[in-house]
Amino acid sequence: MTTASYYRNGHQVMMTLRSSSYLSSLYLLSLNKHAEYYRQQIGKLISYGYCMNQDAICIVLKVACSNDFEHIISNDPQLISGALEIDVIIPFRSL
């Protein structure tokens, strides 16, 4: 698993990616939005779903590689070009 934590617009965002040879990079997704917003805004979205637990909402996005997304720089050499499966972990209280 690869995890990134960063701040955007004063709010902390955490992202976790499953290990996969098809991962190419981490992508920024804005905070304080729900899954339907992501579905509408991400034009190259293939499918999405989400699950809830006591700590977080996990939005699973399957997207094609695209420069339309804002990149988080990753030092993981195993992240290569290809399709993505991204687990976006957002603190539940932030939504």
Short mmCIF file of C-alpha atoms in Angstrom, two decimals:
data_model
loop_
_atom_site.label_atom_id
_atom_site.label_comp_id
_atom_site.label_asym_id
_atom_site.label_seq_id
_atom_site.Cartn_x
_atom_site.Cartn_y
_atom_site.Cartn_z
CA MET A 1 0.00 0.00 0.00
CA THR A 2 1.15 3.51 -0.78
CA THR A 3 -0.24 6.32 1.36
CA ALA A 4 0.01 10.06 0.82
CA SER A 5 -1.16 12.76 3.19
CA TYR A 6 -1.29 16.41 2.14
CA TYR A 7 -3.13 19.64 2.79
CA ARG A 8 -5.38 21.38 0.29
CA ASN A 9 -7.38 24.52 1.01
CA GLY A 10 -6.43 24.15 4.65
CA HIS A 11 -7.81 20.63 4.98
CA GLN A 12 -5.86 17.41 5.31
CA VAL A 13 -6.45 14.75 2.67
CA MET A 14 -5.14 11.20 2.88
CA MET A 15 -4.93 8.81 -0.07
CA THR A 16 -4.06 5.11 -0.12
CA LEU A 17 -3.29 3.14 -3.27
CA ARG A 18 -3.43 -0.62 -3.51
CA SER A 19 -0.23 -2.26 -4.73
CA SER A 20 -0.52 -2.90 -8.46
CA SER A 21 1.75 -3.00 -11.48
CA TYR A 22 -0.85 -0.90 -13.28
CA LEU A 23 -0.66 2.11 -11.00
CA SER A 24 0.87 5.18 -12.60
CA SER A 25 0.57 7.92 -9.99
CA LEU A 26 -1.40 9.47 -7.18
CA TYR A 27 -4.01 12.04 -8.01
CA LEU A 28 -5.38 14.98 -6.13
CA LEU A 29 -9.05 15.00 -5.42
CA SER A 30 -10.66 17.93 -3.67
CA LEU A 31 -11.97 17.69 -0.14
CA ASN A 32 -15.52 18.29 1.11
CA LYS A 33 -17.16 16.69 -1.93
CA HIS A 34 -19.10 13.46 -2.14
CA ALA A 35 -18.93 10.53 -4.54
CA GLU A 36 -21.58 11.91 -6.89
CA TYR A 37 -19.52 15.07 -7.31
CA TYR A 38 -16.51 12.99 -8.31
CA ARG A 39 -18.62 10.98 -10.72
CA GLN A 40 -19.80 14.16 -12.42
CA GLN A 41 -16.46 15.94 -12.47
CA ILE A 42 -14.13 13.13 -13.55
CA GLY A 43 -14.95 12.63 -17.18
CA LYS A 44 -12.70 9.63 -17.67
CA LEU A 45 -14.13 7.82 -14.67
CA ILE A 46 -14.84 4.19 -15.53
CA SER A 47 -16.62 3.19 -12.36
CA TYR A 48 -16.84 4.18 -8.73
CA GLY A 49 -18.18 3.05 -5.43
CA TYR A 50 -17.77 3.86 -1.78
CA CYS A 51 -17.98 2.23 1.61
CA MET A 52 -18.20 3.74 5.07
CA ASN A 53 -16.70 2.79 8.40
CA GLN A 54 -16.43 4.70 11.66
CA ASP A 55 -13.32 6.61 10.58
CA ALA A 56 -13.51 7.29 6.87
CA ILE A 57 -15.36 7.12 3.61
CA CYS A 58 -13.42 5.11 1.06
CA ILE A 59 -14.16 6.15 -2.51
CA VAL A 60 -12.78 3.63 -4.99
CA LEU A 61 -12.18 5.13 -8.40
CA LYS A 62 -11.13 3.30 -11.52
CA VAL A 63 -9.87 5.89 -13.98
CA ALA A 64 -7.86 6.07 -17.15
CA CYS A 65 -4.55 7.92 -17.05
CA SER A 66 -5.14 11.56 -17.81
CA ASN A 67 -3.40 14.89 -17.43
CA ASP A 68 -6.77 16.32 -16.42
CA PHE A 69 -5.97 15.33 -12.84
CA GLU A 70 -3.65 17.21 -10.52
CA HIS A 71 -0.68 15.01 -9.70
CA ILE A 72 0.87 14.22 -6.37
CA ILE A 73 4.55 13.50 -6.91
CA SER A 74 5.41 9.95 -5.85
CA ASN A 75 8.86 8.47 -5.29
CA ASP A 76 7.62 4.90 -5.63
CA PRO A 77 9.45 3.34 -8.61
CA GLN A 78 6.80 0.63 -8.91
CA LEU A 79 4.20 3.14 -10.03
CA ILE A 80 4.13 2.79 -13.81
CA SER A 81 1.89 3.98 -16.63
CA GLY A 82 -1.42 2.23 -17.02
CA ALA A 83 -4.91 2.04 -15.63
CA LEU A 84 -5.47 3.09 -12.03
CA GLU A 85 -7.39 1.79 -9.09
CA ILE A 86 -7.34 4.44 -6.39
CA ASP A 87 -8.62 4.19 -2.84
CA VAL A 88 -9.27 7.74 -1.70
CA ILE A 89 -9.38 7.89 2.08
CA ILE A 90 -11.07 11.05 3.33
CA PRO A 91 -11.75 11.67 7.04
CA PHE A 92 -15.49 11.19 7.52
CA ARG A 93 -15.86 14.38 9.55
CA SER A 94 -14.55 16.40 6.59
CA LEU A 95 -17.54 15.59 4.38
#
